[in-house]
mmCIF file of C-alpha atoms in Angstrom:
data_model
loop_
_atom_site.group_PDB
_atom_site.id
_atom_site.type_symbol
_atom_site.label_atom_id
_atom_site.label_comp_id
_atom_site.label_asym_id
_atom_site.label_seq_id
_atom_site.Cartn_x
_atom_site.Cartn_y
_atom_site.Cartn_z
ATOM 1 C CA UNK O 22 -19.970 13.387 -23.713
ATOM 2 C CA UNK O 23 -22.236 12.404 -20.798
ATOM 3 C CA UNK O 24 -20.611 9.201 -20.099
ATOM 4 C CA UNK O 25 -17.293 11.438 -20.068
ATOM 5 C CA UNK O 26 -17.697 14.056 -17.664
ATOM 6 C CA UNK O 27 -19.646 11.183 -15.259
ATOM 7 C CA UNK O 28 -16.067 8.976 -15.680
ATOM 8 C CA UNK O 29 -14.306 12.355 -14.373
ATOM 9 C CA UNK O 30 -16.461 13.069 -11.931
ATOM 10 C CA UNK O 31 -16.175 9.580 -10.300
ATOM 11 C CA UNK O 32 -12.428 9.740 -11.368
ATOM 12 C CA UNK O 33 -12.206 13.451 -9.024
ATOM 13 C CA UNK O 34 -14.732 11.664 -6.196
ATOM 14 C CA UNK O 35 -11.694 8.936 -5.946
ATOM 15 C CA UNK O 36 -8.697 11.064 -5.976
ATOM 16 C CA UNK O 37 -9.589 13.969 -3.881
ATOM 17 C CA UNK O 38 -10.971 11.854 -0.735
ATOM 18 C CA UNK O 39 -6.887 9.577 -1.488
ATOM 19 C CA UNK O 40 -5.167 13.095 -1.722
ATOM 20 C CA UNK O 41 -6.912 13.925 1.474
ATOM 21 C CA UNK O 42 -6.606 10.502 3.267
ATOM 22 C CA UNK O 43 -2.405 10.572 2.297
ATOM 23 C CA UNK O 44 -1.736 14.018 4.119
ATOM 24 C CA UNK O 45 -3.593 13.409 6.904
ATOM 25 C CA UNK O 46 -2.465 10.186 7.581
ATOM 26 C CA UNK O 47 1.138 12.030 7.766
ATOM 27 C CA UNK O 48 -0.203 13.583 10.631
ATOM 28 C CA UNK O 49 -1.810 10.681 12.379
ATOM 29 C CA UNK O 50 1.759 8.704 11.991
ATOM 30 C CA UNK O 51 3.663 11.520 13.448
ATOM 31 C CA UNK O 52 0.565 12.023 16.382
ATOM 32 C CA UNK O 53 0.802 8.205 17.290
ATOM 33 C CA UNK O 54 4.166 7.867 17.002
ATOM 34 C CA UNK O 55 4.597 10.848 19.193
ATOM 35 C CA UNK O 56 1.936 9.596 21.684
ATOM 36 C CA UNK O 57 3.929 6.227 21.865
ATOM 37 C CA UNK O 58 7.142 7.866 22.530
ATOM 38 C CA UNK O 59 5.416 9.852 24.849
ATOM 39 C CA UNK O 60 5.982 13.015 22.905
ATOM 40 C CA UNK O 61 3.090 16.041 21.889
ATOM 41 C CA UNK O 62 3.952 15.505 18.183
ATOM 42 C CA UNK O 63 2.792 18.627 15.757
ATOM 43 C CA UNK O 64 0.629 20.938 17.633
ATOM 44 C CA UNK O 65 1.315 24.353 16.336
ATOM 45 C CA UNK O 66 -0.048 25.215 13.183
ATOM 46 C CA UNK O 67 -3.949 24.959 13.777
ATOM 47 C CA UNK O 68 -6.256 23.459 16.581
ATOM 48 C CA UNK O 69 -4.075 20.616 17.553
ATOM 49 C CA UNK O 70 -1.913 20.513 14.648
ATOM 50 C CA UNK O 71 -4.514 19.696 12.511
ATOM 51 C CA UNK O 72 -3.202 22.568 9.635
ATOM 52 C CA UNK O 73 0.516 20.840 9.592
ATOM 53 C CA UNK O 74 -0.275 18.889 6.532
ATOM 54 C CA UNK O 75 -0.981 21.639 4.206
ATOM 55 C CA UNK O 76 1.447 23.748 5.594
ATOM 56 C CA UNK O 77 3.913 20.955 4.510
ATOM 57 C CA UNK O 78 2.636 21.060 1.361
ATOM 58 C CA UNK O 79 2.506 24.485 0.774
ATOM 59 C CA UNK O 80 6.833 24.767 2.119
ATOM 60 C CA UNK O 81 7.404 21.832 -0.300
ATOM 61 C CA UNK O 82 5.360 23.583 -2.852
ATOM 62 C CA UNK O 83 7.151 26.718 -2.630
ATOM 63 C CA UNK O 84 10.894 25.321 -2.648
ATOM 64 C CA UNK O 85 12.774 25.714 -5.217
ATOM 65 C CA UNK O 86 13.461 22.433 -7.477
ATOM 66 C CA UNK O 87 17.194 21.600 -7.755
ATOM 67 C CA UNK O 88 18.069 19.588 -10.393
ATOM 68 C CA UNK O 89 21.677 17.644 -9.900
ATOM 69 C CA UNK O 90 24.123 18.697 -12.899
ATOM 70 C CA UNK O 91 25.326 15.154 -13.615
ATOM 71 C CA UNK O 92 21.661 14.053 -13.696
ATOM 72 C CA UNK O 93 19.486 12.463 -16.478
ATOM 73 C CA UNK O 94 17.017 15.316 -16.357
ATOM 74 C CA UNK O 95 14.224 13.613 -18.724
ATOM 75 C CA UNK O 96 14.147 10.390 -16.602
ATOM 76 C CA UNK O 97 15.016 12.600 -13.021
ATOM 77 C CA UNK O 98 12.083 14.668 -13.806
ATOM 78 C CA UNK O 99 9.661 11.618 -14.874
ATOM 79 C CA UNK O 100 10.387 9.185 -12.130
ATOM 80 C CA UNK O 101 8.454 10.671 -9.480
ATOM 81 C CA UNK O 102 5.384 11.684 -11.939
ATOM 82 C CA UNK O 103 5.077 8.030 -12.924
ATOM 83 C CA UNK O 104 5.605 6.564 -9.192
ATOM 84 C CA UNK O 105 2.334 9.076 -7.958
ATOM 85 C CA UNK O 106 0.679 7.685 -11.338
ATOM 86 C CA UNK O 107 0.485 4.465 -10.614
ATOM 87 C CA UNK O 108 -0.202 4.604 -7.260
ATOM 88 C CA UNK O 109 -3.361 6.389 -8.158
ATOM 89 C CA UNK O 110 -4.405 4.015 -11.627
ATOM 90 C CA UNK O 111 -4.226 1.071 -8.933
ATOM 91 C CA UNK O 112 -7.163 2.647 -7.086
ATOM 92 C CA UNK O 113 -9.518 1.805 -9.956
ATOM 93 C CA UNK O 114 -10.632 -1.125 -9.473
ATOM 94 C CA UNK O 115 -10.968 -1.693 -5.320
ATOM 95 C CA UNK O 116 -14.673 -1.030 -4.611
ATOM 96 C CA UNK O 117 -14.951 1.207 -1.404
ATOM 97 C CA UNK O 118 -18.684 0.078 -1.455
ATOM 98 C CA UNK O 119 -21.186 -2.116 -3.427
ATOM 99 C CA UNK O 120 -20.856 -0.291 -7.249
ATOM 100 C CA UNK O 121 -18.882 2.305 -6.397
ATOM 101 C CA UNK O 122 -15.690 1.701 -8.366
ATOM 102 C CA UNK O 123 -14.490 2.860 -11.439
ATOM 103 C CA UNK O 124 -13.771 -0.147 -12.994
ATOM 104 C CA UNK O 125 -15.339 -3.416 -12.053
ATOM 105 C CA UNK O 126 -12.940 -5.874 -13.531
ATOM 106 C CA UNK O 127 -13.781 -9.177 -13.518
ATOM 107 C CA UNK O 128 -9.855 -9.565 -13.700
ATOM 108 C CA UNK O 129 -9.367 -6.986 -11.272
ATOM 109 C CA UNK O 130 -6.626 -8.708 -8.610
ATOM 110 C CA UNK O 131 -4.282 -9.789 -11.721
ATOM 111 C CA UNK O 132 -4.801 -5.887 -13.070
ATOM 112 C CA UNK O 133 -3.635 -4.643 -9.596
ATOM 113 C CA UNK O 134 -0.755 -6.712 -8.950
ATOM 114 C CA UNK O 135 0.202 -6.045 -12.885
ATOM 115 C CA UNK O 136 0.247 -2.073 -11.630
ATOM 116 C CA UNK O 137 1.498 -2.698 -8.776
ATOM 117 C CA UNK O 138 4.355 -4.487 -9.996
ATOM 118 C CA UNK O 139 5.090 -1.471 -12.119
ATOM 119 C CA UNK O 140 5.574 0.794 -9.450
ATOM 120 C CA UNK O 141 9.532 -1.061 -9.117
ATOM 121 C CA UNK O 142 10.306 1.269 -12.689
ATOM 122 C CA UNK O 143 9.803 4.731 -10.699
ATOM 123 C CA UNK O 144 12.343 3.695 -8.093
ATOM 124 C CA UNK O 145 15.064 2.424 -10.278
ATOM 125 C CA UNK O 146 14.891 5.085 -12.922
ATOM 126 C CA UNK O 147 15.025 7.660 -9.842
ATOM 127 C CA UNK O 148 18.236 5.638 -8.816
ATOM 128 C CA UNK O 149 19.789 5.508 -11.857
ATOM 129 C CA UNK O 150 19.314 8.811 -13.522
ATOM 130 C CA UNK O 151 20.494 10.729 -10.358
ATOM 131 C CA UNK O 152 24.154 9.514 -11.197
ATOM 132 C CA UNK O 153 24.530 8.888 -7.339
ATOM 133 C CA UNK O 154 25.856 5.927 -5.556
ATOM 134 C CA UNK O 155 24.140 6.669 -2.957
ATOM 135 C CA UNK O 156 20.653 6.822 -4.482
ATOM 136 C CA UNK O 157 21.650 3.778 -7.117
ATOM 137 C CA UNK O 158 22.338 1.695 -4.119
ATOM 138 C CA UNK O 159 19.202 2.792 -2.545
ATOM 139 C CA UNK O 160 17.095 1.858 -5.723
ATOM 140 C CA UNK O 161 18.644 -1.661 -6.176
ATOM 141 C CA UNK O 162 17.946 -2.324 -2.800
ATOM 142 C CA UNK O 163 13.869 -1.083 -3.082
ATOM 143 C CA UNK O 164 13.781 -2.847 -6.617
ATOM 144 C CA UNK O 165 15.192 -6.472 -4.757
ATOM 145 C CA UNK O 166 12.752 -6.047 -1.833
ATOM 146 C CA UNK O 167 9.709 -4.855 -3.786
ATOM 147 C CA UNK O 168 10.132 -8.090 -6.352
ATOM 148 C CA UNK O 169 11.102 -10.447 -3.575
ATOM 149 C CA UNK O 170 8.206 -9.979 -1.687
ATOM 150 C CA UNK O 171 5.723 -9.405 -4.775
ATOM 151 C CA UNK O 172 6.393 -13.684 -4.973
ATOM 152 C CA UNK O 173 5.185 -14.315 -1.987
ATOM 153 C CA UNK O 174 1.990 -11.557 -2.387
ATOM 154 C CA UNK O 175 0.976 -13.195 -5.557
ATOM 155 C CA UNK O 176 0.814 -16.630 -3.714
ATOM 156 C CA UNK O 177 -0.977 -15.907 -0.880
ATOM 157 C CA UNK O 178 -3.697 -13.978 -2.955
ATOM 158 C CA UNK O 179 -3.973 -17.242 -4.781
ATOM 159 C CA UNK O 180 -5.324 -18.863 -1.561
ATOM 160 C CA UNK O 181 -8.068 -16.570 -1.230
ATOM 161 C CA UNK O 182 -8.862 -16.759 -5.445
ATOM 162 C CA UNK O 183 -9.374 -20.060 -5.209
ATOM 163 C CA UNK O 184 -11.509 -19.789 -2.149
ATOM 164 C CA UNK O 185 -13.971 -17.288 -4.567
ATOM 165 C CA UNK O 186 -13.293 -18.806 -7.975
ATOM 166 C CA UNK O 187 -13.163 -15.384 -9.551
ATOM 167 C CA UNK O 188 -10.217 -12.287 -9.505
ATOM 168 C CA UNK O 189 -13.430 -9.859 -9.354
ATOM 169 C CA UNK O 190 -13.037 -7.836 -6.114
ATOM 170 C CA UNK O 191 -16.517 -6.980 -5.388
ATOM 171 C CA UNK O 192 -17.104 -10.884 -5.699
ATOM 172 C CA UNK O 193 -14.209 -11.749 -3.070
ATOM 173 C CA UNK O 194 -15.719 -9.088 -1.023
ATOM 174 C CA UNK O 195 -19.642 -10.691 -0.940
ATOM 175 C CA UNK O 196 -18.231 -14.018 -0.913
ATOM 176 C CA UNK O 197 -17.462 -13.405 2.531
ATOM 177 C CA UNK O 198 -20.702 -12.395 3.866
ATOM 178 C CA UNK O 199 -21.139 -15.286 6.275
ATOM 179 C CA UNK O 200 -17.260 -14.642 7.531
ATOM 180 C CA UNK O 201 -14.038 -13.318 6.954
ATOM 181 C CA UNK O 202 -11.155 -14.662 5.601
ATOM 182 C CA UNK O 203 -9.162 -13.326 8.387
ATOM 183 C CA UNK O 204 -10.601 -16.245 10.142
ATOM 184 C CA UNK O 205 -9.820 -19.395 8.235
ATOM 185 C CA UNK O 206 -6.753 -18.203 6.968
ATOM 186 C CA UNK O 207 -5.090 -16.212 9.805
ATOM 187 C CA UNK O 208 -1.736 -17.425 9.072
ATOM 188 C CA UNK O 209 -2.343 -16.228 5.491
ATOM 189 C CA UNK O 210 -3.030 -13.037 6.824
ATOM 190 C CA UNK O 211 -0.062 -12.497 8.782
ATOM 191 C CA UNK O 212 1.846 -13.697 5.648
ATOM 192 C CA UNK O 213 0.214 -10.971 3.809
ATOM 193 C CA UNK O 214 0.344 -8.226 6.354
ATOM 194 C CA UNK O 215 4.003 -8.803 6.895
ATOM 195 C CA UNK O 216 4.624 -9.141 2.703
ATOM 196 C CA UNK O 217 2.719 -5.476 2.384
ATOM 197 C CA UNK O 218 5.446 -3.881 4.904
ATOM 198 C CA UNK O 219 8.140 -4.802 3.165
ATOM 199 C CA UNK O 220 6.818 -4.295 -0.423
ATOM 200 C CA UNK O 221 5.511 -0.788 1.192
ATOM 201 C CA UNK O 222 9.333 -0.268 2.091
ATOM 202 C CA UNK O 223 7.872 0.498 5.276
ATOM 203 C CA UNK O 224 9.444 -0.358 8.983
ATOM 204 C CA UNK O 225 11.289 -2.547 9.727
ATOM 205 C CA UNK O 226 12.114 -3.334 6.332
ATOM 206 C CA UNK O 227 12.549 0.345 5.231
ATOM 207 C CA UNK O 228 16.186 -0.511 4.182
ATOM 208 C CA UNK O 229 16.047 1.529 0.689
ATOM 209 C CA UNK O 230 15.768 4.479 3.155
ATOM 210 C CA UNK O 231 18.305 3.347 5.814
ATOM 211 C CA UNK O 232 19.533 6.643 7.288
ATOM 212 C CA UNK O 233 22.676 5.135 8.221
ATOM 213 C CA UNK O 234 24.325 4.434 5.439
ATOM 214 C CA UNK O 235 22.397 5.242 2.295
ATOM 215 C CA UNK O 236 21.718 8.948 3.615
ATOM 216 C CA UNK O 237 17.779 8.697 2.264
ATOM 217 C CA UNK O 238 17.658 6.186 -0.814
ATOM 218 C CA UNK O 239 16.544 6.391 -4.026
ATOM 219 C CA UNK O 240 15.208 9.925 -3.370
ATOM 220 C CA UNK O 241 18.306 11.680 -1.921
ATOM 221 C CA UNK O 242 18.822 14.083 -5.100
ATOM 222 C CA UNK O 243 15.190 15.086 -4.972
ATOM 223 C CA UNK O 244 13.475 18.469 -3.568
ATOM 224 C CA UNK O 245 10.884 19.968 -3.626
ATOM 225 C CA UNK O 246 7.571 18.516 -5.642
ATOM 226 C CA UNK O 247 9.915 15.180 -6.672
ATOM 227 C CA UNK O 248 9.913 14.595 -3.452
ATOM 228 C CA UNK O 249 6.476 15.496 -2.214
ATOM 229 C CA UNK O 250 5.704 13.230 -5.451
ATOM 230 C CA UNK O 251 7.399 10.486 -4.114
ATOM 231 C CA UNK O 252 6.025 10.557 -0.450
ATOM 232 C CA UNK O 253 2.272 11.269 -1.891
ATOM 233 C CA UNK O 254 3.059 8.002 -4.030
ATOM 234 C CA UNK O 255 4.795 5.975 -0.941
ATOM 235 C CA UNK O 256 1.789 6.874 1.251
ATOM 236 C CA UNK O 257 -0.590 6.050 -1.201
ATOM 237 C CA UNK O 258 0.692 2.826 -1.653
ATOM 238 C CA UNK O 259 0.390 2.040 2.029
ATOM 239 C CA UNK O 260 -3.327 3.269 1.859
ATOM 240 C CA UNK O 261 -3.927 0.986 -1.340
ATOM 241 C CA UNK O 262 -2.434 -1.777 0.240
ATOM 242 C CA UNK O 263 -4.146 -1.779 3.428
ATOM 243 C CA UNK O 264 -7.898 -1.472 1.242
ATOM 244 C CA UNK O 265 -6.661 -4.416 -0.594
ATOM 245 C CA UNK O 266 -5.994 -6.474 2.904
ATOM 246 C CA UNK O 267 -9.633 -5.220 4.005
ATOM 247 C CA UNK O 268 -10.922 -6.629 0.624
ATOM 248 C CA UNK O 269 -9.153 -10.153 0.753
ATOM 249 C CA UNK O 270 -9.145 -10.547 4.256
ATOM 250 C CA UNK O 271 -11.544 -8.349 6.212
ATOM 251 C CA UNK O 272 -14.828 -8.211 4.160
ATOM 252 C CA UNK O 273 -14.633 -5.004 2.459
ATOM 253 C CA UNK O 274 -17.845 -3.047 3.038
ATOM 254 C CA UNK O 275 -20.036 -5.700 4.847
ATOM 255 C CA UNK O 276 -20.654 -4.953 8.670
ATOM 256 C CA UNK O 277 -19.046 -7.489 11.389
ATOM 257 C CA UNK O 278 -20.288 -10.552 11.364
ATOM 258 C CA UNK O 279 -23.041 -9.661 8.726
ATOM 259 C CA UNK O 280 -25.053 -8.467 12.226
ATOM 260 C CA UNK O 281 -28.254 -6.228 11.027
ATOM 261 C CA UNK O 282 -27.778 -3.484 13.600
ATOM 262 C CA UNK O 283 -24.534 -2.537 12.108
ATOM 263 C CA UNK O 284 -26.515 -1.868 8.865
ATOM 264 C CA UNK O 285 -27.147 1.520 9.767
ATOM 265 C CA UNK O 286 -23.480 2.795 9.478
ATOM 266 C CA UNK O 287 -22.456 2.966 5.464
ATOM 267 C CA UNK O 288 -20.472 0.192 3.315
ATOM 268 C CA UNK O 289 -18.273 3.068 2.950
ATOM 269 C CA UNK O 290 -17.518 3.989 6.365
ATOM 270 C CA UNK O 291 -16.788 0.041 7.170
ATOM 271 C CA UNK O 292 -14.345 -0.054 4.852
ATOM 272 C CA UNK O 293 -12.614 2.786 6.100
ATOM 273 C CA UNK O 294 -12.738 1.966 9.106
ATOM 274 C CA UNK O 295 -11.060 -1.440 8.683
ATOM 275 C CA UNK O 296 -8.380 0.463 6.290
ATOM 276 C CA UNK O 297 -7.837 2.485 9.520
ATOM 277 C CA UNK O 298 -6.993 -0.212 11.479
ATOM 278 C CA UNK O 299 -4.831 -1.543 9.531
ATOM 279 C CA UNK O 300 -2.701 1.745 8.824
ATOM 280 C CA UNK O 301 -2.841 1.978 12.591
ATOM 281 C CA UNK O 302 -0.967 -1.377 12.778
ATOM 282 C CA UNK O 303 1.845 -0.073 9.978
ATOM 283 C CA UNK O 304 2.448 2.945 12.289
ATOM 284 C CA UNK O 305 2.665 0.797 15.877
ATOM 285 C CA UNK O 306 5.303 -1.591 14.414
ATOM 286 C CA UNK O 307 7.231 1.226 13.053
ATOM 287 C CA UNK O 308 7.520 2.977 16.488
ATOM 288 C CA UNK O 309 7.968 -1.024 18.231
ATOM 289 C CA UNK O 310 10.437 -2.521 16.192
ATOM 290 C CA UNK O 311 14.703 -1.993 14.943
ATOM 291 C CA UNK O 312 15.244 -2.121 11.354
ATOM 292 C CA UNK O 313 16.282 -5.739 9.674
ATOM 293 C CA UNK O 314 19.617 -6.293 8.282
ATOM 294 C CA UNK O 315 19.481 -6.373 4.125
ATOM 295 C CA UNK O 316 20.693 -10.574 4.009
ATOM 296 C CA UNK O 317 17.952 -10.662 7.182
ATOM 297 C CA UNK O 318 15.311 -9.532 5.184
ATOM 298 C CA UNK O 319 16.390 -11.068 2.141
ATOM 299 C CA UNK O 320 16.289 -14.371 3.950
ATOM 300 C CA UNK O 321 13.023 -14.209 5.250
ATOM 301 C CA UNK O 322 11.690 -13.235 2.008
ATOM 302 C CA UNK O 323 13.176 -16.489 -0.160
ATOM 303 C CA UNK O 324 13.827 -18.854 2.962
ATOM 304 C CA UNK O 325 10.597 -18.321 5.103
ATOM 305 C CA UNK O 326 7.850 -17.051 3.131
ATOM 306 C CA UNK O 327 8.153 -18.164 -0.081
ATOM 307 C CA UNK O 328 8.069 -22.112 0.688
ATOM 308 C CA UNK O 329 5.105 -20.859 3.276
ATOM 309 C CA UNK O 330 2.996 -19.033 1.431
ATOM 310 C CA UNK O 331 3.472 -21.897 -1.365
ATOM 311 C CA UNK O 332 2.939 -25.272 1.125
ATOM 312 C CA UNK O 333 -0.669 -22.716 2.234
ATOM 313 C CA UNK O 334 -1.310 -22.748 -1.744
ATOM 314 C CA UNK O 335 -1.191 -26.692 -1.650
ATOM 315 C CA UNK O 336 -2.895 -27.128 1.683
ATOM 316 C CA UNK O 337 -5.675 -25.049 0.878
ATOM 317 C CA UNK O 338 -6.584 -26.296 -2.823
ATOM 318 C CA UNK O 339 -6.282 -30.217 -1.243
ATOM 319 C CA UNK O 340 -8.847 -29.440 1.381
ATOM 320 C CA UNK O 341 -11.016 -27.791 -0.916
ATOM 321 C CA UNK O 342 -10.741 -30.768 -3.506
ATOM 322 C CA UNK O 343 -11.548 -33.384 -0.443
ATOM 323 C CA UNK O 344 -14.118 -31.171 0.481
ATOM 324 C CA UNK O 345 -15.461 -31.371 -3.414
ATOM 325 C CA UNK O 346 -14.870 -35.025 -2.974
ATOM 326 C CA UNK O 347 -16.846 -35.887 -0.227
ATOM 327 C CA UNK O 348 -19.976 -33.698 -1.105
#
């Protein structure tokens, strides 16, 4: 019973702080992207806007839920539920700071790209059971990105596992306590960084959502909480995946350059910091760059990164062999 209410406690101290994080980092995207633009962005409700994000929660809480008549309802209804779900299960086994995570897998990167793979079911059962071409077309085209560029993930994260020797996150994280990935394998990293916009569906690869001509994707029949659902689980995503670049690539927890007199700010503040940074980056090449054609993107996917990220995978495994060799 103990060990119970302790696993929901730590499973509340992980959620909340996410819930949090994802509505306020609606607000810093539409403050930077405003300040970019050189707009004011939302500065009404509260000191400097600061309220806006519950008081879009509240209106989308409030709205009535239309459900389509030609719609699968079961599926409609469950497709959003299951998208937030996994966005949140994948958060279980990222350590924030030394021991604190819920699950310390020592198979922890093949669990979160197993989840993570998962999340491709929400959007095509959203496109499908809407009985809208429109939101169908939307969902094939998320469902083609998402597992294109899932290839090309999974290979570059095999650089850095067999750099550790072990799919444990919190031993990829103090296996870089002398230095950073980010600074052997910088090309990896802009491999990866790239890979997690488009499996994000984020700018400029946020085709499923192309205003143009697919009015707003997968999600166009939804209102209300199934959409809310949707953008809490899009968001999320974006959060998850920027903690999993600061694990891999950016040392997690552990201070700059390992220096002592950064010792007095905590592991957990690091790594939110760094996760910061990152998001930052999502939002500036969203407001910088024009949306890729589908073949472009499609291209750059199979053609580019996949025989990249794959000629890294040899190059790095012979150097460490001939490094094995000579020693």
């Amino acid at each position: 019973m103990k060990f119970l209410l302790y696993l929901i406690c730590k499973t509340i101290f992980i959620i909340v702080p996410l819930l949090v994080a994802v509505a306020y980092m609606t607000l810093a995207e539409r403050k930077v992207m405003a300040a970019i633009q050189r707009r004011k962005g939302p500065n009404v409700v509260g000191i400097f806007g600061l309220l806006q994000p519950l008081a879009d929660g509240l209106k989308l809480f409030v709205k009535e839920t239309v459900l389509p008549s030609s719609a699968n309802l079961n599926i409609f209804i469950i497709s959003p539920i299951l998208t937030f779900l996994l966005a949140l299960v994948s958060w279980c086994v990222l350590p924030i700071s030394e021991g604190s995570v819920l699950a310390d897998l020592n198979i922890g990167v093949l669990y979160l790209l197993a989840v993570s793979s998962l999340g491709v079911y929400g959007i095509i059962m959203a496109g499908w059971s809407s009985n809208s071409k429109y939101a169908f077309l939307g969902a094939l085209r998320s469902t083609a990105q998402m597992v294109s560029y899932e290839v090309s993930i999974g290979l570059i994260l095999i650089n850095v596992l067999i750099c550790v020797g072990s799919l444990n996150f919190s031993e990829i994280i103090l296996f870089q306590s002398r230095v950073w990935f980010v600074i052997p394998l910088f090309p990896i990293f802009l491999l990866f960084y790239i890979s997690i916009l488009a499996e994000t569906n984020r700018a400029p690869f946020d085709l499923p959502e192309a205003e143009a001509e697919l009015v707003a994707g997968y999600n166009v029949e939804y209102s209300a909480m199934g959409f809310a659902l949707f953008f809490l689980g899009e968001y999320a995503n974006m959060i998850l995946m920027c903690g999993l670049t600061t694990a891999l690539f950016f040392g997690g927890w552990l201070p700059p350059l390992n220096i002592v007199v950064f010792y007095w700010v905590p592991p957990s503040i690091w790594f939110g910091l760094k996760t910061t940074f990152l998001l930052f980056g999502f939002i500036w090449v969203r407001s910088s760059f024009p949306r890729y054609r589908y073949d472009q993107l499609m291209r750059l996917g199979w053609k580019i990164f996949l025989p990249l990220s794959l000629s890294w995978v040899f190059f790095v495994s012979s150097l460490l062999l001939s490094f094995n060799w000579l020693y």
